[in-house]
Every structure is written in C-alpha cells, then in structure tokens.
C-alpha cells in the first residue's frame, strides 16, 4: 500500500507539472491569435488590425522609392527601346506598390472594409500583379536577342497571358484560389525559358535569384490564417525579389554610353 501511494503521488506530481505547460501553450496560442484570424477557404481572408497595419506599411513605404527608381531608369536610357522598356517597367513598379497600399488602406478603414470600392480595389491589386510580371520581363525581351526563339512572339504571348489572367481574376475573384495561384506561376515561369535562350547571359543569375525569391514567397501568400502577418511577409519577399530584378535591369540592360558614342550615334536619344 505504501508503494502504491508513492506511485499515485508521483503521477499527481507529473500532472501538476503538465498543467502549467498546457496553460502556457494556451496562453501563447491566444496571444498569437491577436495577430491572426481564422483561415478563409471560399472568401477573402480578413486580417487583424495588426496585420492590416503591417500590410499597409510594408508596401506603402516603397511607393516613393519606386518613383525614384523609375525616374532613374528613364534618365539612364539611351535608345528608344531602352526608353520604352524603362517606362513600362518603371511604371509597373509604381503601380504594384501603389495599388497594393491603396487596397490595404481601404481594408484597414472600417468604413470601406466591406464596400464595393474595397472589392474593386482588391481585383485591381491582383490584376496589377499580372502587369508587373509581364513588365518585369519586357526589358529583357526588348533589349536582349534570343538564339532561336522569336522575341516579338514571346512578348505577344506574355502580355496575352497576362490579359487572360486579369480577365480570369475579374470574373472569378477569390473563387478558385489554387487556380489563381497557378496562373501567376505560369505567367511568371514561361518567359524564363526565352531568357535562358538569350545570347548574352549577363544578369541571368540575378533574374533567376529574384524569381526564386518571388516563388518562395508564394508559401506565405497562401498562409493567411496559418502564419501571423503572412501577407506582410509576402510583401517583403516581393520587395526583395523586385529589388534584385531592378538591380539586374539597371546594371545589365539600361547601361549609359560614353558621351562621344552618344553624340555620334543618331539612333541614340
């Protein structure tokens, strides 16, 4: 009997040790729940107030730098092709961060959270992603010759795919999320085949690295309701990927020429 009592006492002691652990885990779970709502399946995820603020700040702080970056590309351009490449790519950067911020600010404000304006801005925000993907490839397709693939045909296909993606986004917004993600990935991967076929491979590593960062961030893009601040983390991946791609365009594609060559070449602006 004495041995049995000691055994029971030991079990009781173990229970006493486990109870605080369970309580601590529950408290930790509740603490994180302040920063994350339940996951949504057939509708848009509703972020917490903290997530709303993070979503606004992570892209809002990049609007002015995007304007400056776009301007620097245009100033740096030498030829007509470089000029229009800079215009297209630079404006896509501005649109990406601007509409993302505008949409998330509309979500943050309680007046517009469930309004038609908010739903419209969400569609535009997602549509701009297609524009940004195509615009990111446009300088490469316009300024770099490929060995065996038609560049003009590729540009047409890339922008047609983006227009189809935008149309799908407008018609089936938030209804088939997996298909939506696949569309982004397909539009993002297809032009990479052409870039790999180009004669000059300078900057390809940076282009591939930026693309890898974008695709790695998709995990967080699809983790709303699973990981706190998942969408804000996705925004950070977008920033780093876009920064590396911009560096590649600025360094390897839009290259300033010496003054003598610039003055003696009538094709240069």
mmCIF file of N, CA, C and O in Angstrom, residues 159-234:
data_model
loop_
_atom_site.group_PDB
_atom_site.id
_atom_site.type_symbol
_atom_site.label_atom_id
_atom_site.label_comp_id
_atom_site.label_asym_id
_atom_site.label_seq_id
_atom_site.Cartn_x
_atom_site.Cartn_y
_atom_site.Cartn_z
ATOM 1 N N UNK A 159 2.149 39.048 -72.775
ATOM 2 C CA UNK A 159 1.122 40.035 -72.450
ATOM 3 C C UNK A 159 -0.289 39.497 -72.677
ATOM 4 O O UNK A 159 -1.228 39.881 -71.974
ATOM 5 N N UNK A 160 -0.438 38.589 -73.637
ATOM 6 C CA UNK A 160 -1.745 37.943 -73.827
ATOM 7 C C UNK A 160 -2.095 37.082 -72.624
ATOM 8 O O UNK A 160 -3.246 37.087 -72.149
ATOM 9 N N UNK A 161 -1.113 36.348 -72.121
ATOM 10 C CA UNK A 161 -1.340 35.539 -70.920
ATOM 11 C C UNK A 161 -1.718 36.418 -69.734
ATOM 12 O O UNK A 161 -2.590 36.056 -68.931
ATOM 13 N N UNK A 162 -1.082 37.565 -69.625
ATOM 14 C CA UNK A 162 -1.416 38.479 -68.530
ATOM 15 C C UNK A 162 -2.840 39.006 -68.666
ATOM 16 O O UNK A 162 -3.577 39.099 -67.676
ATOM 17 N N UNK A 163 -3.230 39.356 -69.884
ATOM 18 C CA UNK A 163 -4.597 39.839 -70.103
ATOM 19 C C UNK A 163 -5.621 38.752 -69.786
ATOM 20 O O UNK A 163 -6.680 39.032 -69.203
ATOM 21 N N UNK A 164 -5.307 37.518 -70.155
ATOM 22 C CA UNK A 164 -6.206 36.408 -69.818
ATOM 23 C C UNK A 164 -6.270 36.208 -68.304
ATOM 24 O O UNK A 164 -7.343 35.935 -67.749
ATOM 25 N N UNK A 165 -5.119 36.344 -67.646
ATOM 26 C CA UNK A 165 -5.097 36.222 -66.192
ATOM 27 C C UNK A 165 -5.905 37.316 -65.516
ATOM 28 O O UNK A 165 -6.625 37.063 -64.542
ATOM 29 N N UNK A 166 -5.797 38.531 -66.040
ATOM 30 C CA UNK A 166 -6.573 39.648 -65.486
ATOM 31 C C UNK A 166 -8.066 39.400 -65.685
ATOM 32 O O UNK A 166 -8.879 39.633 -64.777
ATOM 33 N N UNK A 167 -8.427 38.912 -66.866
ATOM 34 C CA UNK A 167 -9.839 38.606 -67.141
ATOM 35 C C UNK A 167 -10.360 37.537 -66.195
ATOM 36 O O UNK A 167 -11.466 37.654 -65.640
ATOM 37 N N UNK A 168 -9.555 36.495 -66.007
ATOM 38 C CA UNK A 168 -9.945 35.434 -65.072
ATOM 39 C C UNK A 168 -10.102 35.995 -63.661
ATOM 40 O O UNK A 168 -11.045 35.646 -62.938
ATOM 41 N N UNK A 169 -9.182 36.879 -63.281
ATOM 42 C CA UNK A 169 -9.225 37.477 -61.950
ATOM 43 C C UNK A 169 -10.502 38.297 -61.750
ATOM 44 O O UNK A 169 -11.127 38.251 -60.688
ATOM 45 N N UNK A 170 -10.897 39.029 -62.762
ATOM 46 C CA UNK A 170 -12.096 39.853 -62.659
ATOM 47 C C UNK A 170 -13.368 39.012 -62.614
ATOM 48 O O UNK A 170 -14.335 39.367 -61.933
ATOM 49 N N UNK A 171 -13.360 37.894 -63.336
ATOM 50 C CA UNK A 171 -14.564 37.061 -63.411
ATOM 51 C C UNK A 171 -14.707 36.121 -62.219
ATOM 52 O O UNK A 171 -15.821 35.884 -61.738
ATOM 53 N N UNK A 172 -13.599 35.572 -61.747
ATOM 54 C CA UNK A 172 -13.658 34.533 -60.710
ATOM 55 C C UNK A 172 -12.846 34.922 -59.480
ATOM 56 O O UNK A 172 -12.162 34.087 -58.893
ATOM 57 N N UNK A 173 -12.952 36.161 -59.106
ATOM 58 C CA UNK A 173 -12.166 36.678 -57.986
ATOM 59 C C UNK A 173 -12.461 35.913 -56.692
ATOM 60 O O UNK A 173 -13.616 35.803 -56.275
ATOM 61 N N UNK A 174 -11.402 35.363 -56.079
ATOM 62 C CA UNK A 174 -11.466 34.656 -54.792
ATOM 63 C C UNK A 174 -12.325 33.389 -54.823
ATOM 64 O O UNK A 174 -12.677 32.861 -53.775
ATOM 65 N N UNK A 175 -12.629 32.876 -56.007
ATOM 66 C CA UNK A 175 -13.461 31.673 -56.069
ATOM 67 C C UNK A 175 -12.628 30.402 -56.197
ATOM 68 O O UNK A 175 -12.947 29.387 -55.589
ATOM 69 N N UNK A 176 -11.595 30.445 -57.003
ATOM 70 C CA UNK A 176 -10.738 29.271 -57.190
ATOM 71 C C UNK A 176 -9.298 29.701 -56.913
ATOM 72 O O UNK A 176 -8.536 30.011 -57.827
ATOM 73 N N UNK A 177 -8.945 29.715 -55.649
ATOM 74 C CA UNK A 177 -7.671 30.306 -55.240
ATOM 75 C C UNK A 177 -6.470 29.520 -55.755
ATOM 76 O O UNK A 177 -5.441 30.101 -56.100
ATOM 77 N N UNK A 178 -6.596 28.202 -55.796
ATOM 78 C CA UNK A 178 -5.475 27.396 -56.279
ATOM 79 C C UNK A 178 -5.206 27.670 -57.757
ATOM 80 O O UNK A 178 -4.050 27.803 -58.182
ATOM 81 N N UNK A 179 -6.269 27.773 -58.538
ATOM 82 C CA UNK A 179 -6.122 28.070 -59.968
ATOM 83 C C UNK A 179 -5.510 29.454 -60.148
ATOM 84 O O UNK A 179 -4.654 29.671 -61.017
ATOM 85 N N UNK A 180 -5.938 30.382 -59.314
ATOM 86 C CA UNK A 180 -5.403 31.745 -59.377
ATOM 87 C C UNK A 180 -3.892 31.752 -59.144
ATOM 88 O O UNK A 180 -3.137 32.400 -59.885
ATOM 89 N N UNK A 181 -3.449 31.009 -58.143
ATOM 90 C CA UNK A 181 -2.013 30.934 -57.854
ATOM 91 C C UNK A 181 -1.254 30.280 -59.001
ATOM 92 O O UNK A 181 -0.162 30.727 -59.374
ATOM 93 N N UNK A 182 -1.832 29.237 -59.578
ATOM 94 C CA UNK A 182 -1.192 28.559 -60.715
ATOM 95 C C UNK A 182 -1.048 29.505 -61.905
ATOM 96 O O UNK A 182 -0.035 29.462 -62.619
ATOM 97 N N UNK A 183 -2.025 30.357 -62.115
ATOM 98 C CA UNK A 183 -1.952 31.324 -63.223
ATOM 99 C C UNK A 183 -0.772 32.270 -63.029
ATOM 100 O O UNK A 183 -0.024 32.556 -63.978
ATOM 101 N N UNK A 184 -0.597 32.756 -61.815
ATOM 102 C CA UNK A 184 0.543 33.638 -61.534
ATOM 103 C C UNK A 184 1.867 32.924 -61.821
ATOM 104 O O UNK A 184 2.783 33.494 -62.423
ATOM 105 N N UNK A 185 1.962 31.682 -61.389
ATOM 106 C CA UNK A 185 3.212 30.933 -61.549
ATOM 107 C C UNK A 185 3.501 30.660 -63.024
ATOM 108 O O UNK A 185 4.642 30.799 -63.488
ATOM 109 N N UNK A 186 2.470 30.304 -63.788
ATOM 110 C CA UNK A 186 2.664 30.012 -65.215
ATOM 111 C C UNK A 186 3.118 31.264 -65.964
ATOM 112 O O UNK A 186 4.067 31.226 -66.755
ATOM 113 N N UNK A 187 2.453 32.380 -65.697
ATOM 114 C CA UNK A 187 2.837 33.637 -66.353
ATOM 115 C C UNK A 187 4.252 34.038 -65.948
ATOM 116 O O UNK A 187 5.009 34.606 -66.748
ATOM 117 N N UNK A 188 4.634 33.726 -64.719
ATOM 118 C CA UNK A 188 5.967 34.077 -64.253
ATOM 119 C C UNK A 188 7.063 33.168 -64.778
ATOM 120 O O UNK A 188 8.205 33.602 -64.951
ATOM 121 N N UNK A 189 6.732 31.917 -65.068
ATOM 122 C CA UNK A 189 7.754 30.959 -65.497
ATOM 123 C C UNK A 189 7.975 30.935 -67.004
ATOM 124 O O UNK A 189 9.099 30.725 -67.466
ATOM 125 N N UNK A 190 6.929 31.137 -67.781
ATOM 126 C CA UNK A 190 7.040 30.963 -69.234
ATOM 127 C C UNK A 190 8.138 31.825 -69.870
ATOM 128 O O UNK A 190 8.964 31.310 -70.631
ATOM 129 N N UNK A 191 8.202 33.136 -69.583
ATOM 130 C CA UNK A 191 9.245 33.942 -70.243
ATOM 131 C C UNK A 191 10.658 33.558 -69.828
ATOM 132 O O UNK A 191 11.617 33.872 -70.540
ATOM 133 N N UNK A 192 10.801 32.887 -68.692
ATOM 134 C CA UNK A 192 12.138 32.488 -68.247
ATOM 135 C C UNK A 192 12.787 31.531 -69.236
ATOM 136 O O UNK A 192 14.016 31.487 -69.363
ATOM 137 N N UNK A 193 11.976 30.773 -69.963
ATOM 138 C CA UNK A 193 12.509 29.853 -70.974
ATOM 139 C C UNK A 193 13.212 30.640 -72.076
ATOM 140 O O UNK A 193 14.287 30.264 -72.556
ATOM 141 N N UNK A 194 12.608 31.758 -72.463
ATOM 142 C CA UNK A 194 13.188 32.585 -73.522
ATOM 143 C C UNK A 194 14.465 33.262 -73.035
ATOM 144 O O UNK A 194 15.461 33.345 -73.761
ATOM 145 N N UNK A 195 14.451 33.750 -71.802
ATOM 146 C CA UNK A 195 15.637 34.422 -71.261
ATOM 147 C C UNK A 195 16.821 33.459 -71.191
ATOM 148 O O UNK A 195 17.968 33.831 -71.454
ATOM 149 N N UNK A 196 16.549 32.207 -70.872
ATOM 150 C CA UNK A 196 17.623 31.206 -70.833
ATOM 151 C C UNK A 196 18.204 30.956 -72.222
ATOM 152 O O UNK A 196 19.345 30.497 -72.356
ATOM 153 N N UNK A 197 17.430 31.266 -73.275
ATOM 154 C CA UNK A 197 17.874 31.048 -74.652
ATOM 155 C C UNK A 197 18.625 32.251 -75.222
ATOM 156 O O UNK A 197 19.085 32.215 -76.361
ATOM 157 N N UNK A 198 18.773 33.309 -74.450
ATOM 158 C CA UNK A 198 19.409 34.524 -74.959
ATOM 159 C C UNK A 198 20.915 34.347 -75.115
ATOM 160 O O UNK A 198 21.544 33.550 -74.410
ATOM 161 N N UNK A 199 21.470 35.121 -76.038
ATOM 162 C CA UNK A 199 22.900 35.031 -76.331
ATOM 163 C C UNK A 199 23.727 35.541 -75.155
ATOM 164 O O UNK A 199 24.686 34.906 -74.717
ATOM 165 N N UNK A 200 23.359 36.694 -74.642
ATOM 166 C CA UNK A 200 24.078 37.314 -73.527
ATOM 167 C C UNK A 200 23.420 36.881 -72.220
ATOM 168 O O UNK A 200 22.231 37.126 -72.001
ATOM 169 N N UNK A 201 24.185 36.259 -71.352
ATOM 170 C CA UNK A 201 23.646 35.750 -70.092
ATOM 171 C C UNK A 201 23.974 36.640 -68.897
ATOM 172 O O UNK A 201 23.722 36.243 -67.751
ATOM 173 N N UNK A 202 24.511 37.816 -69.131
ATOM 174 C CA UNK A 202 24.781 38.732 -68.020
ATOM 175 C C UNK A 202 23.467 39.137 -67.352
ATOM 176 O O UNK A 202 22.529 39.581 -68.017
ATOM 177 N N UNK A 203 23.418 38.996 -66.053
ATOM 178 C CA UNK A 203 22.221 39.352 -65.303
ATOM 179 C C UNK A 203 21.230 38.219 -65.139
ATOM 180 O O UNK A 203 20.233 38.373 -64.415
ATOM 181 N N UNK A 204 21.485 37.087 -65.794
ATOM 182 C CA UNK A 204 20.554 35.959 -65.686
ATOM 183 C C UNK A 204 20.521 35.413 -64.262
ATOM 184 O O UNK A 204 19.467 35.023 -63.757
ATOM 185 N N UNK A 205 21.681 35.407 -63.608
ATOM 186 C CA UNK A 205 21.719 34.914 -62.224
ATOM 187 C C UNK A 205 20.826 35.765 -61.328
ATOM 188 O O UNK A 205 20.051 35.234 -60.517
ATOM 189 N N UNK A 206 20.930 37.090 -61.461
ATOM 190 C CA UNK A 206 20.094 37.978 -60.645
ATOM 191 C C UNK A 206 18.616 37.796 -60.977
ATOM 192 O O UNK A 206 17.758 37.825 -60.084
ATOM 193 N N UNK A 207 18.334 37.607 -62.253
ATOM 194 C CA UNK A 207 16.943 37.389 -62.659
ATOM 195 C C UNK A 207 16.397 36.105 -62.041
ATOM 196 O O UNK A 207 15.271 36.071 -61.528
ATOM 197 N N UNK A 208 17.208 35.051 -62.076
ATOM 198 C CA UNK A 208 16.781 33.772 -61.501
ATOM 199 C C UNK A 208 16.648 33.869 -59.985
ATOM 200 O O UNK A 208 15.708 33.318 -59.393
ATOM 201 N N UNK A 209 17.575 34.576 -59.349
ATOM 202 C CA UNK A 209 17.523 34.726 -57.890
ATOM 203 C C UNK A 209 16.274 35.493 -57.468
ATOM 204 O O UNK A 209 15.584 35.104 -56.510
ATOM 205 N N UNK A 210 15.969 36.567 -58.183
ATOM 206 C CA UNK A 210 14.753 37.316 -57.876
ATOM 207 C C UNK A 210 13.509 36.469 -58.062
ATOM 208 O O UNK A 210 12.581 36.510 -57.241
ATOM 209 N N UNK A 211 13.488 35.686 -59.134
ATOM 210 C CA UNK A 211 12.348 34.800 -59.363
ATOM 211 C C UNK A 211 12.205 33.760 -58.273
ATOM 212 O O UNK A 211 11.087 33.444 -57.839
ATOM 213 N N UNK A 212 13.336 33.230 -57.808
ATOM 214 C CA UNK A 212 13.304 32.245 -56.723
ATOM 215 C C UNK A 212 12.728 32.855 -55.450
ATOM 216 O O UNK A 212 11.957 32.205 -54.727
ATOM 217 N N UNK A 213 13.068 34.102 -55.188
ATOM 218 C CA UNK A 213 12.532 34.786 -54.005
ATOM 219 C C UNK A 213 11.023 34.977 -54.140
ATOM 220 O O UNK A 213 10.262 34.755 -53.190
ATOM 221 N N UNK A 214 10.579 35.370 -55.329
ATOM 222 C CA UNK A 214 9.135 35.520 -55.556
ATOM 223 C C UNK A 214 8.404 34.204 -55.293
ATOM 224 O O UNK A 214 7.393 34.167 -54.581
ATOM 225 N N UNK A 215 8.913 33.130 -55.873
ATOM 226 C CA UNK A 215 8.235 31.841 -55.748
ATOM 227 C C UNK A 215 8.312 31.297 -54.322
ATOM 228 O O UNK A 215 7.397 30.612 -53.870
ATOM 229 N N UNK A 216 9.381 31.600 -53.620
ATOM 230 C CA UNK A 216 9.468 31.194 -52.213
ATOM 231 C C UNK A 216 8.427 31.935 -51.379
ATOM 232 O O UNK A 216 7.855 31.380 -50.437
ATOM 233 N N UNK A 217 8.172 33.176 -51.744
ATOM 234 C CA UNK A 217 7.190 33.962 -51.007
ATOM 235 C C UNK A 217 5.764 33.512 -51.208
ATOM 236 O O UNK A 217 4.881 33.864 -50.408
ATOM 237 N N UNK A 218 5.511 32.724 -52.262
ATOM 238 C CA UNK A 218 4.149 32.228 -52.505
ATOM 239 C C UNK A 218 3.650 31.413 -51.317
ATOM 240 O O UNK A 218 2.457 31.402 -51.010
ATOM 241 N N UNK A 219 4.567 30.744 -50.631
ATOM 242 C CA UNK A 219 4.185 29.972 -49.440
ATOM 243 C C UNK A 219 3.484 30.873 -48.422
ATOM 244 O O UNK A 219 2.454 30.498 -47.845
ATOM 245 N N UNK A 220 4.020 32.052 -48.204
ATOM 246 C CA UNK A 220 3.404 32.979 -47.255
ATOM 247 C C UNK A 220 2.158 33.634 -47.857
ATOM 248 O O UNK A 220 1.212 33.946 -47.131
ATOM 249 N N UNK A 221 2.167 33.832 -49.170
ATOM 250 C CA UNK A 221 0.995 34.384 -49.855
ATOM 251 C C UNK A 221 -0.238 33.512 -49.628
ATOM 252 O O UNK A 221 -1.364 34.021 -49.554
ATOM 253 N N UNK A 222 -0.019 32.206 -49.494
ATOM 254 C CA UNK A 222 -1.120 31.265 -49.287
ATOM 255 C C UNK A 222 -1.259 30.840 -47.826
ATOM 256 O O UNK A 222 -1.958 29.870 -47.545
ATOM 257 N N UNK A 223 -0.620 31.551 -46.902
ATOM 258 C CA UNK A 223 -0.620 31.123 -45.494
ATOM 259 C C UNK A 223 -1.399 32.056 -44.579
ATOM 260 O O UNK A 223 -1.195 32.039 -43.364
ATOM 261 N N UNK A 224 -2.284 32.875 -45.129
ATOM 262 C CA UNK A 224 -3.131 33.714 -44.281
ATOM 263 C C UNK A 224 -3.990 32.836 -43.379
ATOM 264 O O UNK A 224 -4.633 31.890 -43.840
ATOM 265 N N UNK A 225 -4.011 33.149 -42.105
ATOM 266 C CA UNK A 225 -4.762 32.348 -41.154
ATOM 267 C C UNK A 225 -3.983 31.171 -40.609
ATOM 268 O O UNK A 225 -4.455 30.471 -39.714
ATOM 269 N N UNK A 226 -2.788 30.949 -41.144
ATOM 270 C CA UNK A 226 -1.913 29.880 -40.646
ATOM 271 C C UNK A 226 -0.693 30.478 -39.956
ATOM 272 O O UNK A 226 -0.292 30.040 -38.874
ATOM 273 N N UNK A 227 -0.103 31.488 -40.593
ATOM 274 C CA UNK A 227 1.062 32.183 -40.049
ATOM 275 C C UNK A 227 0.689 33.645 -39.820
ATOM 276 O O UNK A 227 0.195 34.305 -40.748
ATOM 277 N N UNK A 228 0.889 34.169 -38.621
ATOM 278 C CA UNK A 228 0.588 35.588 -38.383
ATOM 279 C C UNK A 228 1.417 36.489 -39.303
ATOM 280 O O UNK A 228 2.586 36.222 -39.563
ATOM 281 N N UNK A 229 0.790 37.537 -39.803
ATOM 282 C CA UNK A 229 1.443 38.505 -40.691
ATOM 283 C C UNK A 229 1.959 37.849 -41.975
ATOM 284 O O UNK A 229 2.933 38.321 -42.572
ATOM 285 N N UNK A 230 1.298 36.790 -42.410
ATOM 286 C CA UNK A 230 1.773 36.063 -43.593
ATOM 287 C C UNK A 230 1.796 36.963 -44.826
ATOM 288 O O UNK A 230 2.738 36.918 -45.622
ATOM 289 N N UNK A 231 0.768 37.781 -44.991
ATOM 290 C CA UNK A 231 0.709 38.621 -46.191
ATOM 291 C C UNK A 231 1.765 39.719 -46.149
ATOM 292 O O UNK A 231 2.350 40.070 -47.183
ATOM 293 N N UNK A 232 2.022 40.253 -44.975
ATOM 294 C CA UNK A 232 3.082 41.258 -44.845
ATOM 295 C C UNK A 232 4.449 40.641 -45.137
ATOM 296 O O UNK A 232 5.313 41.282 -45.745
ATOM 297 N N UNK A 233 4.637 39.396 -44.731
ATOM 298 C CA UNK A 233 5.883 38.693 -45.048
ATOM 299 C C UNK A 233 5.987 38.491 -46.557
ATOM 300 O O UNK A 233 7.061 38.649 -47.148
ATOM 301 N N UNK A 234 4.866 38.152 -47.183
ATOM 302 C CA UNK A 234 4.837 38.034 -48.642
ATOM 303 C C UNK A 234 5.235 39.357 -49.295
ATOM 304 O O UNK A 234 5.987 39.375 -50.273
#
